[in-house]
Short mmCIF file of C-alpha atoms in Angstrom, two decimals:
data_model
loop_
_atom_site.label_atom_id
_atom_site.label_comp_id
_atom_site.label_asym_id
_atom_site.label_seq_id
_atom_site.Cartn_x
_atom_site.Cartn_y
_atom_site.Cartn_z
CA UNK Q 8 11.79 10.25 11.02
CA UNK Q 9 10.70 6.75 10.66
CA UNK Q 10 13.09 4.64 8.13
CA UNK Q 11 10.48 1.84 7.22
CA UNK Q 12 12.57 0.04 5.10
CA UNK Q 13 16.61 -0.26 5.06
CA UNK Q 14 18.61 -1.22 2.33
CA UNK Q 15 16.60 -4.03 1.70
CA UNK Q 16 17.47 -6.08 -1.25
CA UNK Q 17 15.83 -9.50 -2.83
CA UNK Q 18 15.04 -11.24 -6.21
CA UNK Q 19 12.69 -13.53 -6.88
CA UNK Q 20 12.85 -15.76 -9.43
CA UNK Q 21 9.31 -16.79 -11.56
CA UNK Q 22 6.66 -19.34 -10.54
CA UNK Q 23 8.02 -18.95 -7.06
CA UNK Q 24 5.85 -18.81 -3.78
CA UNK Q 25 7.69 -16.29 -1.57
CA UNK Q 26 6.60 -16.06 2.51
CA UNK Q 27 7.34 -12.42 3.75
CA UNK Q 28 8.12 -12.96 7.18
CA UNK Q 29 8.31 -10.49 10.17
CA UNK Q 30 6.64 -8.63 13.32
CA UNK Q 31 4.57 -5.96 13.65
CA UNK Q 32 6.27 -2.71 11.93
CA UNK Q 33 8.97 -4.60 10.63
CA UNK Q 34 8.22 -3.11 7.10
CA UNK Q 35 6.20 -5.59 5.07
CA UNK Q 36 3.45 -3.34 4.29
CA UNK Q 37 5.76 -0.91 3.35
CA UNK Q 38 7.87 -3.11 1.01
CA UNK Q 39 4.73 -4.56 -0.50
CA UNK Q 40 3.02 -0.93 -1.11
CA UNK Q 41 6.27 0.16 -2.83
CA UNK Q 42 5.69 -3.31 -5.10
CA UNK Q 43 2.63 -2.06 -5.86
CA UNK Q 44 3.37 1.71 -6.79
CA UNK Q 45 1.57 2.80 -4.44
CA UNK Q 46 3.90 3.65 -2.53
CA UNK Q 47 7.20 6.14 -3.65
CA UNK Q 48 11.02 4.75 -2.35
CA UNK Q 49 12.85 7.35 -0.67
CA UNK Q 50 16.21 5.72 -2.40
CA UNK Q 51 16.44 1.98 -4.60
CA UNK Q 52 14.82 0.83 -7.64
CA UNK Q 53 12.04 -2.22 -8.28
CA UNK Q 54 11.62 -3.81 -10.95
CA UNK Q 55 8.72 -6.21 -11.72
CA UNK Q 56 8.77 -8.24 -14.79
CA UNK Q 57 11.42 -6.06 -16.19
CA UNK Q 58 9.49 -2.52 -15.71
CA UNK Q 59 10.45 -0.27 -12.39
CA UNK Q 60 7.37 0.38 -10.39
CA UNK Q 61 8.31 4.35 -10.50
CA UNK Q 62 9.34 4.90 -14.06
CA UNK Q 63 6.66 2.08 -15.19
CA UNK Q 64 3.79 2.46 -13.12
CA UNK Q 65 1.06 1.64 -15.31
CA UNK Q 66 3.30 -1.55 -17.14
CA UNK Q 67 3.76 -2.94 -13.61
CA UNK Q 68 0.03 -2.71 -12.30
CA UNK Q 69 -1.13 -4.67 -16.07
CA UNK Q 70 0.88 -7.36 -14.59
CA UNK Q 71 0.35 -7.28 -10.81
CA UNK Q 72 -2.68 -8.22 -8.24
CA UNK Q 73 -2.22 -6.62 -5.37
CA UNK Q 74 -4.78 -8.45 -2.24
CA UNK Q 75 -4.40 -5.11 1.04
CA UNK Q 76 -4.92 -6.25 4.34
CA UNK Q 77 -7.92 -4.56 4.05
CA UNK Q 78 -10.74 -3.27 1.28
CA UNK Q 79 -13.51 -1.03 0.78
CA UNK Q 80 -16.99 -2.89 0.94
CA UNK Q 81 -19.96 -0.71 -0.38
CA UNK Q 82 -23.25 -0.55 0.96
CA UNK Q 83 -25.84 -1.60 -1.78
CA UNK Q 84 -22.94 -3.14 -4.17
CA UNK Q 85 -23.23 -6.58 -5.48
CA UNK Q 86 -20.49 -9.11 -5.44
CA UNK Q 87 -20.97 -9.30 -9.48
CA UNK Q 88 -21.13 -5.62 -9.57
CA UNK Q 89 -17.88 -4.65 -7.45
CA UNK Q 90 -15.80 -7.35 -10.24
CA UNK Q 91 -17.40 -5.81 -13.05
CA UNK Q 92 -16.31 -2.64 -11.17
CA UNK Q 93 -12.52 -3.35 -11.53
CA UNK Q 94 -12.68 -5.35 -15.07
CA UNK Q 95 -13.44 -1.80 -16.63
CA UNK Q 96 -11.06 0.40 -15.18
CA UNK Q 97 -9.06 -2.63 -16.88
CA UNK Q 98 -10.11 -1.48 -19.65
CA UNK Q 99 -12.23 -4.94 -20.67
CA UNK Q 100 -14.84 -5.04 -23.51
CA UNK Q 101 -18.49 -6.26 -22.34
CA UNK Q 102 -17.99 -9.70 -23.82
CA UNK Q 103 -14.51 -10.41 -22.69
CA UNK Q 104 -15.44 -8.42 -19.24
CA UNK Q 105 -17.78 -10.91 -18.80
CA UNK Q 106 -16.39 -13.84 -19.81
CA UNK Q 107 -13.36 -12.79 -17.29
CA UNK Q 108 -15.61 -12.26 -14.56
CA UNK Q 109 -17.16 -15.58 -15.06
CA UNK Q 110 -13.48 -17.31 -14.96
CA UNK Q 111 -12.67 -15.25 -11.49
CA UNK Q 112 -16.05 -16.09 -9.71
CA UNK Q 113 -15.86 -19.93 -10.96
CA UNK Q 114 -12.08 -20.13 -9.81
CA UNK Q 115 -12.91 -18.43 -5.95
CA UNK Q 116 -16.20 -19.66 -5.55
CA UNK Q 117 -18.30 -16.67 -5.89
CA UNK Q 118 -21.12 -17.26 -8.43
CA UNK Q 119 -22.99 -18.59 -5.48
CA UNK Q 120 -22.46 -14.54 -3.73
CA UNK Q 121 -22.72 -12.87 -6.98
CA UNK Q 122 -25.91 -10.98 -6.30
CA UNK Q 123 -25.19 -10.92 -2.44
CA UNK Q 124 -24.64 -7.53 -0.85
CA UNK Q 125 -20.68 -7.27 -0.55
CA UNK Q 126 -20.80 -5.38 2.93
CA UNK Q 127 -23.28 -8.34 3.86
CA UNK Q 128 -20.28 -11.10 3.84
CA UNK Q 129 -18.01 -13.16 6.27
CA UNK Q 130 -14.34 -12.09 6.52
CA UNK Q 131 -14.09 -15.26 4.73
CA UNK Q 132 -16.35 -14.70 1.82
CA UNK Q 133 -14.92 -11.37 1.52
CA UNK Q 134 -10.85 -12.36 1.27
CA UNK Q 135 -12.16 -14.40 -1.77
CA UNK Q 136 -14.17 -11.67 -3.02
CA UNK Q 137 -10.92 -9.84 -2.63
CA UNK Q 138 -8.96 -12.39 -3.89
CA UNK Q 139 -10.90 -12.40 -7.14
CA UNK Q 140 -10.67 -8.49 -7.30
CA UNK Q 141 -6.85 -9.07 -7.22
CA UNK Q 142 -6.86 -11.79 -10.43
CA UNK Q 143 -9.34 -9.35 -12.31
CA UNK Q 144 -6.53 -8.90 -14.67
CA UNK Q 145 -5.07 -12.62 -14.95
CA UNK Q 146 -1.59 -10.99 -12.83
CA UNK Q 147 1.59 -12.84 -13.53
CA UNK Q 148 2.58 -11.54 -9.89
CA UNK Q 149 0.20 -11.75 -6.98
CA UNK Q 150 1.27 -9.51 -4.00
CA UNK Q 151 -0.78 -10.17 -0.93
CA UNK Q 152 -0.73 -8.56 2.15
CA UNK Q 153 -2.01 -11.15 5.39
CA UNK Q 154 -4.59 -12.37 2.66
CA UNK Q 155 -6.01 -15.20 5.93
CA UNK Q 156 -5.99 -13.14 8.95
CA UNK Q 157 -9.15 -12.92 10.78
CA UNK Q 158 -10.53 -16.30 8.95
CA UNK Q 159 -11.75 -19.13 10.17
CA UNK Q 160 -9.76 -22.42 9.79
CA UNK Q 161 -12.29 -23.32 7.12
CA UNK Q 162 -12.29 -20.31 5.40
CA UNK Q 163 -8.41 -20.10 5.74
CA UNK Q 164 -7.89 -23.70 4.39
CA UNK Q 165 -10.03 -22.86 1.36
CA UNK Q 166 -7.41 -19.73 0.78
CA UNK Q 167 -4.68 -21.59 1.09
CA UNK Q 168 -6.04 -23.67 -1.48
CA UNK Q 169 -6.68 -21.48 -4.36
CA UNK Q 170 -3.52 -19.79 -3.49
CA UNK Q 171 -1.52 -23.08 -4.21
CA UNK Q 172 -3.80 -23.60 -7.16
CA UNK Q 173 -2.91 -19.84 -8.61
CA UNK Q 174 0.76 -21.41 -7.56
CA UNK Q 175 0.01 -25.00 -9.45
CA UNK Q 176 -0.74 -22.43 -12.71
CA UNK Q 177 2.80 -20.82 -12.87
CA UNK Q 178 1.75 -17.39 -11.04
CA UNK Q 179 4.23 -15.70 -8.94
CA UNK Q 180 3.40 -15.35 -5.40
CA UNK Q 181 4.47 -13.13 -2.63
CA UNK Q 182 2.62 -13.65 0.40
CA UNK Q 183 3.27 -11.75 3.69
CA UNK Q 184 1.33 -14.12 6.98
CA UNK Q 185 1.50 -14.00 10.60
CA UNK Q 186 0.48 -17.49 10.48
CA UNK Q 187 3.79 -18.98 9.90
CA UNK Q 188 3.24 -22.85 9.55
CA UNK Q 189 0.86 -22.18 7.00
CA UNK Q 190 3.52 -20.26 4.91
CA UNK Q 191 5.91 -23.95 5.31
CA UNK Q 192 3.57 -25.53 4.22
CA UNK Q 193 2.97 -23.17 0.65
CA UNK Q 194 5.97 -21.16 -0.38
CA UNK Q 195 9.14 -22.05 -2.15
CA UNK Q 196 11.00 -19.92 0.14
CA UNK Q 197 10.73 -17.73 3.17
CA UNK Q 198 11.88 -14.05 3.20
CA UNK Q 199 12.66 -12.26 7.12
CA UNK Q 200 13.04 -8.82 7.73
CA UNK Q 201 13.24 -7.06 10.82
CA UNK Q 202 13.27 -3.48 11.74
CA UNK Q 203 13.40 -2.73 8.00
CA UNK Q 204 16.03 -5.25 7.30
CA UNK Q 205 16.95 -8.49 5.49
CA UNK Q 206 17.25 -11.34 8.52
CA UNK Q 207 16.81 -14.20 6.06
CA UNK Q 208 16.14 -15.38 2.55
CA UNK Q 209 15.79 -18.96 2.03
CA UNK Q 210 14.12 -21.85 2.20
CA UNK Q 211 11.66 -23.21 4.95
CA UNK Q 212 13.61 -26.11 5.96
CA UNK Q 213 16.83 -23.51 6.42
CA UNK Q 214 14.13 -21.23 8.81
CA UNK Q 215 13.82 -23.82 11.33
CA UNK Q 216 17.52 -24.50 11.38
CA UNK Q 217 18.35 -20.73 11.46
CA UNK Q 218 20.71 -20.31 14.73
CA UNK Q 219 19.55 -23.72 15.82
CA UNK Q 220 20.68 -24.68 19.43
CA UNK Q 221 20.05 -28.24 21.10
CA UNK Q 222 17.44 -31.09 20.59
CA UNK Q 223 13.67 -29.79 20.80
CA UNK Q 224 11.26 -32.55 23.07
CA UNK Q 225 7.93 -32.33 23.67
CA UNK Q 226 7.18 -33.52 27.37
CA UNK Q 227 4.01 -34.47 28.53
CA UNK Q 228 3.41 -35.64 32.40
CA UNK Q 229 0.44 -37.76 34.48
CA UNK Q 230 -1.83 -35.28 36.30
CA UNK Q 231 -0.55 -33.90 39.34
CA UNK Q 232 2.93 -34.80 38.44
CA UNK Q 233 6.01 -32.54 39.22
CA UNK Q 234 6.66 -28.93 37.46
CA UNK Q 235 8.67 -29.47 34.11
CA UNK Q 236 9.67 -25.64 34.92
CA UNK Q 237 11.36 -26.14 38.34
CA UNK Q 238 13.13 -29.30 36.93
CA UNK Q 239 14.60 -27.54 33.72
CA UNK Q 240 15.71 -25.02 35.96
CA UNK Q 241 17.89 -27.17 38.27
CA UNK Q 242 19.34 -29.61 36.11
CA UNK Q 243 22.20 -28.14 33.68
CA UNK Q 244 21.95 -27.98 29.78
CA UNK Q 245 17.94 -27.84 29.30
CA UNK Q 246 16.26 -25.15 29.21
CA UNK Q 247 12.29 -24.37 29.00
CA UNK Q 248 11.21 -23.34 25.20
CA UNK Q 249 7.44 -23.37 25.84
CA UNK Q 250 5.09 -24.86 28.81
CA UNK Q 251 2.37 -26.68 27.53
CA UNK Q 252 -1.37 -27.37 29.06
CA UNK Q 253 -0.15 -30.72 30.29
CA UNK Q 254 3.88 -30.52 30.03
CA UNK Q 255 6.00 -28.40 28.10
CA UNK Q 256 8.16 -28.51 25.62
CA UNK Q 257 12.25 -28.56 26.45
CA UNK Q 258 15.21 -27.53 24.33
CA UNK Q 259 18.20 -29.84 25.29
CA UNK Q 260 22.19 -28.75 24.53
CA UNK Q 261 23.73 -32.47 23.64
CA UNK Q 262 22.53 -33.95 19.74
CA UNK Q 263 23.06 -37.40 20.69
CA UNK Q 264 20.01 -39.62 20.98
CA UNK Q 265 21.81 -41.43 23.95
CA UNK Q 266 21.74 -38.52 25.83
CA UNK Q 267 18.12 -37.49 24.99
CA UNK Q 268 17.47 -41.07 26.94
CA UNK Q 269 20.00 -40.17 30.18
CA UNK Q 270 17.86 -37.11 30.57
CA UNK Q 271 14.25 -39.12 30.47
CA UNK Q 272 15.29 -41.38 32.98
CA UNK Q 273 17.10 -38.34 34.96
CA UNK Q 274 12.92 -36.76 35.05
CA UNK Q 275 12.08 -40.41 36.07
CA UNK Q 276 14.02 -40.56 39.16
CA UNK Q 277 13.58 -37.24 39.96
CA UNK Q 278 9.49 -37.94 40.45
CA UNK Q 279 7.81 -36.62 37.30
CA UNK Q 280 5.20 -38.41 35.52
CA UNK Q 281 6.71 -38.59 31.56
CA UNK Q 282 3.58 -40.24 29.94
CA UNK Q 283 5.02 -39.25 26.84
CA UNK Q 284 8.77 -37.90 25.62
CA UNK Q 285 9.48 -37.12 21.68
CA UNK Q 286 12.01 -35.43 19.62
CA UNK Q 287 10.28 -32.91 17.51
CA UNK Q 288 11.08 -30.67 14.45
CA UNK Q 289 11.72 -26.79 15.49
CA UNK Q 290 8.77 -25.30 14.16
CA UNK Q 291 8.80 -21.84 12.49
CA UNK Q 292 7.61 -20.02 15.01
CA UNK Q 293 10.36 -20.73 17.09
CA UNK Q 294 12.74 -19.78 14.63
CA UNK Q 295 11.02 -16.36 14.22
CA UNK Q 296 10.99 -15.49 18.25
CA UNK Q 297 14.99 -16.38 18.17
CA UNK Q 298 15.65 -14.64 14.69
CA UNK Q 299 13.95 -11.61 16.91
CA UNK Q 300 15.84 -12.48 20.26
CA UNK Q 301 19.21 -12.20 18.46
CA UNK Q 302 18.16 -9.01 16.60
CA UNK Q 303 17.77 -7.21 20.00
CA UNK Q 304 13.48 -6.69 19.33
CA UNK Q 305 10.98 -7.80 21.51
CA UNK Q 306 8.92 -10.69 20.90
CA UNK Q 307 5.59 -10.13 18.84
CA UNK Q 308 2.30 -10.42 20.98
CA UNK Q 309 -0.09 -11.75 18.13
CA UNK Q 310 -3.83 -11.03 18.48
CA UNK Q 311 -5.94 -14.12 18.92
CA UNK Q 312 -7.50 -14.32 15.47
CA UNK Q 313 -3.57 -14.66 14.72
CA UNK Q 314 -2.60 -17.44 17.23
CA UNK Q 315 -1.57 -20.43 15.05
#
């Protein structure tokens, strides 16, 4: 009774780094399990690398690495032995087996772990144990599935950086994140869906300007100052985006720079405390609540190990 995914259609074009975008059951997991074949499509075809994932099964998984949201991690396995695992059901040969193994634990910084328990690692040691399962088979498509949630912002940064390496190398890369800024900052282009649905396919810089409304300004005030709240309430044309732990930040209707300064010294006169009043860039998340707010769905309420 539950239609996961709805008429949802995309390409993506080689050596790309794709974001996939979207709340809570908004039918990434789906979409990416049907990339994978693991996964059957009620209706629709896929095609990866010219071979659909139902008719070609086995011709698409030789050229995919697929990273879950979450793995198996078995008591008394090694870190060497779990790789050496997956490059035979690859079907390598000892020698090359090896030498692939090697390659994969040199590129994600596991010959340090390799004779560490795997069920004995940090989540972050174990996303790049995971991400070296997934290049086993030197992919030419990567799917990964919220490859950095739960890491640290260490262990996240070094994530982000192999990913853009595997990126650097020509792979193609289709990355689904809660952690949106991070997703700018990496992929090509950004892909939305909501409720099953295409909400946007394009580029990061066309996110943030998505349905875009007003001039965005970050407002900070002097201690014990004034509420920014009660004053965006009473004055006409601004409205309250986000409050802030010393201001907030303020979405304003008119575009012109002359009117950004009528409105500073309007919060002058009317007693608050600016100490500090900028334009800023809409950032992606901001984009995502109001691509959600104009769909009709609620808001997501990320955990805290997904708070940006």
């Amino acid at each position: 009774n539950v239609l996961a995914v709805d008429d949802l259609s995309f390409d993506i074009e080689p050596g790309q780094v794709v974001g996939f975008v979207g709340a809570n059951g908004a039918g990434k997991t789906t979409t990416m399990r049907i990339m994978a074949t693991l996964e059957m499509p009620s209706a629709g075809t896929v095609q990866i690398c010219g071979y659909d994932v139902v008719n070609y099964p086995s011709e698409v998984r030789r050229r995919i690495g697929w990273m879950p949201d979450a793995y198996g991690a078995y008591e008394y396995m090694t870190v060497y032995e779990y790789l050496d695992f997956f490059g035979r059901a690859f079907g390598y040969a000892s020698a090359e087996r090896r030498r692939r193994i090697e390659e994969v634990m040199e590129f994600a910084d596991l010959a340090p772990l390799a004779e560490r328990q795997m069920n004995k690692l940090s989540k972050g040691m174990g996303q790049r144990l995971c991400l070296g399962r997934t290049l086993i088979n030197d992919p030419d498509v990567l799917i990964l599935d919220e490859p950095a949630a739960g890491l640290d912002p260490k262990a996240r940064i070094d994530l982000i950086r192999l990913i853009q390496l595997l990126a650097e190398d020509g792979k193609t890369v289709f990355i689904s994140s809660h952690i949106l800024s991070e997703l700018g900052e990496m992929c090509d282009t950004m892909l939305f869906i909501d409720r099953g649905r295409m909400v946007h396919h394009g580029s990061a810089e066309s996110l943030t300007h998505h349905g875009e409304e007003g001039v965005i300004v970050s407002v900070q005030l002097a201690a014990g100052s004034g509420s920014v709240r009660d004053w965006a309430l009473v004055n006409p044309g601004v409205s309250l985006l986000e409050e802030t732990r010393d201001g907030a930040r303020l979405v304003f209707d008119p575009a012109d720079p002359g009117d950004l300064s009528a409105h500073l010294r309007k919060m002058i006169q009317d007693g608050l405390a600016v100490t500090d009043f900028h334009r800023e860039r809409r950032r992606l998340e901001d984009a995502f609540v109001s691509m959600l707010s104009a769909s009709g769905a609620p808001p997501p309420l990320p955990s805290p190990q997904e708070t940006p």
